[in-house]
mmCIF file of C-alpha atoms in Angstrom:
data_model
loop_
_atom_site.group_PDB
_atom_site.id
_atom_site.type_symbol
_atom_site.label_atom_id
_atom_site.label_comp_id
_atom_site.label_asym_id
_atom_site.label_seq_id
_atom_site.Cartn_x
_atom_site.Cartn_y
_atom_site.Cartn_z
ATOM 1 C CA MET A 1 0.000 0.000 0.000
ATOM 2 C CA SER A 2 1.255 3.472 -0.833
ATOM 3 C CA SER A 3 0.090 7.033 -0.361
ATOM 4 C CA SER A 4 0.969 9.776 -2.826
ATOM 5 C CA LEU A 5 1.057 13.541 -3.099
ATOM 6 C CA ASP A 6 -1.527 13.232 -5.884
ATOM 7 C CA ASN A 7 -4.071 12.516 -3.107
ATOM 8 C CA THR A 8 -4.412 8.810 -3.876
ATOM 9 C CA VAL A 9 -3.901 5.571 -1.974
ATOM 10 C CA ARG A 10 -2.921 2.609 -4.100
ATOM 11 C CA LEU A 11 -3.144 -1.078 -3.207
ATOM 12 C CA TRP A 12 -0.471 -3.184 -4.871
ATOM 13 C CA ASP A 13 -0.199 -6.891 -5.622
ATOM 14 C CA LEU A 14 3.516 -7.724 -5.780
ATOM 15 C CA ARG A 15 2.777 -10.513 -8.251
ATOM 16 C CA THR A 16 1.563 -8.049 -10.882
ATOM 17 C CA PRO A 17 2.901 -4.703 -12.169
ATOM 18 C CA SER A 18 -0.445 -2.909 -11.850
ATOM 19 C CA THR A 19 -2.347 -1.659 -8.831
ATOM 20 C CA ARG A 20 -5.058 -3.754 -7.240
ATOM 21 C CA GLY A 21 -7.092 -0.734 -6.266
ATOM 22 C CA LEU A 22 -7.121 3.051 -6.211
ATOM 23 C CA LEU A 23 -8.625 5.286 -3.554
ATOM 24 C CA ASN A 24 -9.047 9.009 -4.257
ATOM 25 C CA LEU A 25 -8.817 11.327 -1.260
ATOM 26 C CA PRO A 26 -9.355 15.057 -0.712
ATOM 27 C CA TYR A 27 -5.860 15.319 0.767
ATOM 28 C CA SER A 28 -2.619 13.352 0.825
ATOM 29 C CA GLY A 29 -2.777 10.750 3.598
ATOM 30 C CA VAL A 30 -0.682 8.473 5.797
ATOM 31 C CA VAL A 31 -1.559 4.780 5.516
ATOM 32 C CA ALA A 32 -1.074 1.459 7.317
ATOM 33 C CA TYR A 33 -2.391 -2.108 7.154
ATOM 34 C CA ASP A 34 -3.499 -3.947 10.268
ATOM 35 C CA THR A 35 -1.526 -7.124 11.020
ATOM 36 C CA SER A 36 -4.204 -9.394 9.501
ATOM 37 C CA GLY A 37 -4.390 -7.429 6.247
ATOM 38 C CA VAL A 38 -8.171 -7.153 6.574
ATOM 39 C CA VAL A 39 -8.307 -3.463 7.550
ATOM 40 C CA PHE A 40 -6.241 -0.459 6.547
ATOM 41 C CA ALA A 41 -6.115 3.028 8.027
ATOM 42 C CA VAL A 42 -5.722 6.393 6.306
ATOM 43 C CA ALA A 43 -4.816 9.494 8.321
ATOM 44 C CA LEU A 44 -5.825 12.895 6.919
ATOM 45 C CA ASN A 45 -4.045 15.765 8.645
ATOM 46 C CA LEU A 46 -6.249 18.424 7.089
ATOM 47 C CA TYR A 47 -9.195 17.081 9.115
ATOM 48 C CA SER A 48 -7.341 15.416 12.036
ATOM 49 C CA LYS A 49 -9.152 12.205 11.144
ATOM 50 C CA ILE A 50 -8.196 8.556 10.700
ATOM 51 C CA LEU A 51 -10.385 6.556 8.317
ATOM 52 C CA LEU A 52 -10.640 2.778 8.646
ATOM 53 C CA TYR A 53 -11.458 0.777 5.511
ATOM 54 C CA ASP A 54 -12.285 -2.844 4.827
ATOM 55 C CA THR A 55 -9.663 -4.095 2.366
ATOM 56 C CA SER A 56 -12.258 -6.112 0.446
ATOM 57 C CA ASN A 57 -14.458 -2.995 0.100
ATOM 58 C CA PHE A 58 -11.903 -0.214 -0.151
ATOM 59 C CA ASP A 59 -13.991 1.587 -2.759
ATOM 60 C CA LYS A 60 -16.823 1.983 -0.229
ATOM 61 C CA GLU A 61 -17.155 4.510 2.579
ATOM 62 C CA PRO A 62 -14.882 3.947 5.613
ATOM 63 C CA PHE A 63 -16.586 1.841 8.277
ATOM 64 C CA GLN A 64 -15.014 3.870 11.089
ATOM 65 C CA THR A 65 -13.816 7.460 11.430
ATOM 66 C CA ILE A 66 -11.526 8.363 14.329
ATOM 67 C CA SER A 67 -11.003 11.963 15.430
ATOM 68 C CA VAL A 68 -7.526 12.658 16.784
ATOM 69 C CA ASP A 69 -8.237 15.470 19.226
ATOM 70 C CA ASP A 70 -5.678 16.059 21.972
ATOM 71 C CA THR A 71 -7.481 18.203 24.533
ATOM 72 C CA ALA A 72 -4.207 18.802 26.388
ATOM 73 C CA LEU A 73 -2.902 20.879 23.465
ATOM 74 C CA ALA A 74 -5.743 23.380 23.848
ATOM 75 C CA ARG A 75 -4.291 24.459 27.210
ATOM 76 C CA ILE A 76 -0.862 25.134 25.705
ATOM 77 C CA SER A 77 -1.746 27.529 22.895
ATOM 78 C CA PHE A 78 -4.734 29.118 21.230
ATOM 79 C CA PRO A 79 -5.467 28.555 18.495
ATOM 80 C CA VAL A 80 -4.206 25.018 18.875
ATOM 81 C CA ARG A 81 -1.101 24.225 16.844
ATOM 82 C CA PRO A 82 -1.775 21.719 14.066
ATOM 83 C CA LEU A 83 -1.303 18.082 14.994
ATOM 84 C CA VAL A 84 0.654 16.546 12.110
ATOM 85 C CA MET A 85 0.287 12.769 11.881
ATOM 86 C CA THR A 86 3.315 11.273 10.136
ATOM 87 C CA SER A 87 2.951 7.499 10.697
ATOM 88 C CA LEU A 88 0.433 4.826 11.649
ATOM 89 C CA GLU A 89 1.076 1.321 12.959
ATOM 90 C CA PHE A 90 -1.334 -1.286 14.334
ATOM 91 C CA SER A 91 -0.184 -3.342 17.313
ATOM 92 C CA THR A 92 0.264 -7.049 16.660
ATOM 93 C CA ASN A 93 -2.548 -7.861 19.094
ATOM 94 C CA GLY A 94 -4.880 -5.782 16.904
ATOM 95 C CA LYS A 95 -6.142 -3.710 19.833
ATOM 96 C CA TRP A 96 -4.258 -0.434 19.402
ATOM 97 C CA LEU A 97 -3.194 2.018 16.735
ATOM 98 C CA LEU A 98 0.065 3.908 17.219
ATOM 99 C CA VAL A 99 -0.083 7.406 15.766
ATOM 100 C CA GLY A 100 3.288 9.053 15.245
ATOM 101 C CA THR A 101 3.402 12.830 14.904
ATOM 102 C CA SER A 102 5.959 15.471 13.999
ATOM 103 C CA GLY A 103 5.524 17.121 17.409
ATOM 104 C CA GLY A 104 6.533 16.179 20.921
ATOM 105 C CA THR A 105 3.714 13.667 21.458
ATOM 106 C CA HIS A 106 2.850 10.304 19.918
ATOM 107 C CA TYR A 107 -0.510 8.662 20.602
ATOM 108 C CA ILE A 108 -2.020 5.245 21.223
ATOM 109 C CA MET A 109 -5.593 4.980 19.976
ATOM 110 C CA ASP A 110 -8.171 2.243 20.462
ATOM 111 C CA ALA A 111 -8.249 0.475 17.090
ATOM 112 C CA TYR A 112 -11.930 -0.453 17.506
ATOM 113 C CA ASP A 113 -13.686 2.459 19.185
ATOM 114 C CA GLY A 114 -11.233 5.228 18.316
ATOM 115 C CA TYR A 115 -10.631 6.516 21.856
ATOM 116 C CA MET A 116 -7.326 8.174 22.669
ATOM 117 C CA LEU A 117 -5.768 5.881 25.278
ATOM 118 C CA ALA A 118 -2.319 7.349 25.933
ATOM 119 C CA ARG A 119 -0.035 10.268 25.124
ATOM 120 C CA LEU A 120 3.665 9.396 24.748
ATOM 121 C CA THR A 121 5.948 12.316 25.563
ATOM 122 C CA GLY A 122 9.548 12.955 26.651
ATOM 123 C CA HIS A 123 11.345 12.784 23.298
ATOM 124 C CA GLN A 124 12.450 15.710 21.142
ATOM 125 C CA PRO A 125 10.482 16.087 17.862
ATOM 126 C CA LEU A 126 12.313 15.878 14.546
ATOM 127 C CA ASP A 127 10.289 18.601 12.828
ATOM 128 C CA PRO A 128 10.231 22.235 13.993
ATOM 129 C CA LYS A 129 6.981 23.702 15.304
ATOM 130 C CA GLN A 130 4.684 24.809 12.518
ATOM 131 C CA PRO A 131 3.193 28.315 12.634
ATOM 132 C CA LEU A 132 -0.238 28.829 14.147
ATOM 133 C CA GLY A 133 -2.921 28.601 11.500
ATOM 134 C CA ALA A 134 -0.614 26.903 8.993
ATOM 135 C CA GLN A 135 -1.804 23.909 7.008
ATOM 136 C CA PRO A 136 -0.366 20.784 8.679
ATOM 137 C CA THR A 137 2.526 19.538 6.566
ATOM 138 C CA ARG A 138 4.682 16.462 6.995
ATOM 139 C CA LEU A 139 8.408 17.250 6.723
ATOM 140 C CA ILE A 140 11.111 14.704 7.691
ATOM 141 C CA SER A 141 9.274 12.908 10.483
ATOM 142 C CA GLY A 142 7.533 9.601 9.787
ATOM 143 C CA GLU A 143 9.767 6.566 10.346
ATOM 144 C CA GLU A 144 11.034 7.135 13.882
ATOM 145 C CA VAL A 145 8.393 5.412 16.028
ATOM 146 C CA CYS A 146 7.210 1.786 16.182
ATOM 147 C CA TRP A 147 5.895 -1.074 18.315
ATOM 148 C CA THR A 148 7.945 -4.027 19.471
ATOM 149 C CA PRO A 149 6.649 -7.317 17.976
ATOM 150 C CA ASP A 150 4.941 -8.282 21.265
ATOM 151 C CA SER A 151 3.057 -4.934 21.495
ATOM 152 C CA LYS A 152 4.483 -4.344 24.977
ATOM 153 C CA TYR A 153 6.753 -1.402 24.174
ATOM 154 C CA VAL A 154 6.799 1.632 21.917
ATOM 155 C CA LEU A 155 10.161 2.944 20.709
ATOM 156 C CA SER A 156 10.904 6.325 19.182
ATOM 157 C CA GLY A 157 13.816 8.210 17.734
ATOM 158 C CA SER A 158 14.491 11.811 18.649
ATOM 159 C CA GLU A 159 16.203 15.012 17.548
ATOM 160 C CA ASP A 160 18.847 14.500 20.258
ATOM 161 C CA GLY A 161 19.842 11.126 18.753
ATOM 162 C CA LYS A 162 18.564 9.102 21.703
ATOM 163 C CA ILE A 163 16.091 6.210 21.572
ATOM 164 C CA TYR A 164 13.109 6.486 23.892
ATOM 165 C CA ILE A 165 11.208 3.429 25.125
ATOM 166 C CA TRP A 166 7.750 3.446 26.714
ATOM 167 C CA ASP A 167 6.690 0.369 28.679
ATOM 168 C CA ILE A 168 3.060 -0.073 27.689
ATOM 169 C CA ALA A 169 2.611 -3.525 29.256
ATOM 170 C CA SER A 170 3.371 -2.182 32.743
ATOM 171 C CA ARG A 171 0.304 0.052 32.505
ATOM 172 C CA GLY A 172 -2.018 -2.934 32.428
ATOM 173 C CA GLU A 173 -5.209 -2.469 30.432
ATOM 174 C CA LEU A 174 -5.331 0.868 28.616
ATOM 175 C CA THR A 175 -8.678 2.545 29.189
ATOM 176 C CA PRO A 176 -10.303 5.646 27.665
ATOM 177 C CA PRO A 177 -10.169 8.841 29.743
ATOM 178 C CA LYS A 178 -13.208 9.908 31.704
ATOM 179 C CA PRO A 179 -15.347 12.702 30.186
ATOM 180 C CA GLY A 180 -13.585 16.036 30.514
ATOM 181 C CA ARG A 181 -10.208 14.436 31.258
ATOM 182 C CA ASP A 182 -7.121 14.053 29.089
ATOM 183 C CA ALA A 183 -5.679 10.718 28.062
ATOM 184 C CA ASP A 184 -2.908 9.461 30.341
ATOM 185 C CA THR A 185 0.514 10.942 29.590
ATOM 186 C CA LEU A 186 3.320 8.374 29.674
ATOM 187 C CA GLN A 187 6.998 9.167 30.128
ATOM 188 C CA PRO A 188 9.769 6.935 28.751
ATOM 189 C CA SER A 189 10.840 4.119 31.046
ATOM 190 C CA VAL A 190 14.231 3.730 29.326
ATOM 191 C CA VAL A 191 16.370 6.090 27.245
ATOM 192 C CA LEU A 192 19.222 4.661 25.169
ATOM 193 C CA ASP A 193 22.167 6.594 23.750
ATOM 194 C CA GLY A 194 21.666 6.185 20.033
ATOM 195 C CA HIS A 195 23.343 8.360 17.390
ATOM 196 C CA VAL A 196 25.368 11.547 17.205
ATOM 197 C CA GLY A 197 22.753 13.086 14.905
ATOM 198 C CA PRO A 198 18.944 12.854 15.059
ATOM 199 C CA THR A 199 17.550 9.311 15.055
ATOM 200 C CA ARG A 200 15.263 9.516 12.023
ATOM 201 C CA CYS A 201 14.316 5.905 11.347
ATOM 202 C CA LEU A 202 13.633 3.036 13.715
ATOM 203 C CA ARG A 203 12.224 -0.439 13.026
ATOM 204 C CA PHE A 204 11.979 -3.717 14.946
ATOM 205 C CA ASN A 205 12.500 -7.078 13.267
ATOM 206 C CA PRO A 206 9.101 -8.858 13.504
ATOM 207 C CA ARG A 207 10.647 -12.312 14.019
ATOM 208 C CA TYR A 208 13.801 -11.695 16.029
ATOM 209 C CA ALA A 209 14.685 -9.475 18.977
ATOM 210 C CA MET A 210 16.669 -7.074 16.796
ATOM 211 C CA LEU A 211 16.233 -3.356 16.328
ATOM 212 C CA ALA A 212 17.582 -1.203 13.497
ATOM 213 C CA THR A 213 18.011 2.559 13.900
ATOM 214 C CA ALA A 214 19.321 5.118 11.449
ATOM 215 C CA SER A 215 20.680 8.640 11.526
ATOM 216 C CA ASN A 216 23.703 9.545 9.428
ATOM 217 C CA ASP A 217 24.759 5.994 10.205
ATOM 218 C CA LEU A 218 22.957 2.668 10.660
ATOM 219 C CA ALA A 219 22.974 0.683 13.912
ATOM 220 C CA PHE A 220 21.650 -2.753 14.850
ATOM 221 C CA TRP A 221 20.638 -3.580 18.408
ATOM 222 C CA LEU A 222 20.142 -6.954 20.095
ATOM 223 C CA ALA A 223 18.133 -7.473 23.270
ATOM 224 C CA ASP A 224 20.194 -8.514 26.297
ATOM 225 C CA SER A 225 19.437 -12.214 26.713
ATOM 226 C CA GLY A 226 21.840 -12.872 29.581
ATOM 227 C CA ASN A 227 20.789 -15.525 32.088
ATOM 228 C CA ALA A 228 21.775 -13.645 35.212
ATOM 229 C CA ASP A 229 18.430 -11.924 35.606
ATOM 230 C CA THR A 230 16.228 -13.936 33.268
ATOM 231 C CA GLU A 231 13.588 -14.297 35.950
ATOM 232 C CA ASP A 232 13.418 -10.532 36.324
ATOM 233 C CA ARG A 233 13.142 -10.043 32.572
ATOM 234 C CA ASP A 234 10.353 -12.557 32.102
ATOM 235 C CA ARG A 235 8.194 -12.374 35.190
ATOM 236 C CA ASP A 236 5.008 -13.189 33.316
ATOM 237 C CA GLY A 237 6.521 -16.427 31.993
ATOM 238 C CA ASP A 238 5.594 -15.823 28.354
ATOM 239 C CA GLY A 239 9.138 -16.212 27.068
ATOM 240 C CA ASP A 240 9.667 -12.641 25.910
ATOM 241 C CA THR A 241 12.699 -10.518 26.728
ATOM 242 C CA ARG A 242 12.373 -7.321 28.696
ATOM 243 C CA MET A 243 14.086 -4.233 27.313
ATOM 244 C CA HIS A 244 16.722 -2.456 29.401
#
């Protein structure tokens, strides 16, 4: 799947040279498949909306529309600075949608009901602040935030070159905020020294405990699998490796 500046989303079949489908939009979007390939999401910054489509009926109306409204931003400036969504990624458990932005906050949304469940802060944004009233525009941000394969952590690059890790599993069940309240704000549980320059791209291998990060150079990371504190790293007994 690809999104283009000509305001289209194209579905590709790698076995053929032509597109499988074409979706015309009013504005250039950011796209992502869910892990099952049944649903895909399209984020439209002009409207601060995320549209969910059924892959088998992509030419129909979206079956769900999610509004990405961060009420906490309204208390920082007025009018509210544009929230620029630069990436989308479904968690492997299918429950959550990670929304990366060009600002100092990433978001975890409920992939079914569309509620904002958590605000991830603490990192330094890659893109500069956009002027008040300006049309939201994606610049260099977009590849610096992702889930781990077990959906227990979110990792993000940063302007300062560090790698920020939020422990989502330790929060237990993520729940929507009560009426009139903001979504919970989470701070990083671990910060790793990454690159000399800004960490612009970050991706986890879906099959192995290996992370790749990129700035002006490329680095590969392996999870510490030492046996000295294995019990501490795997308290829930599911065989995964904790990140430190």
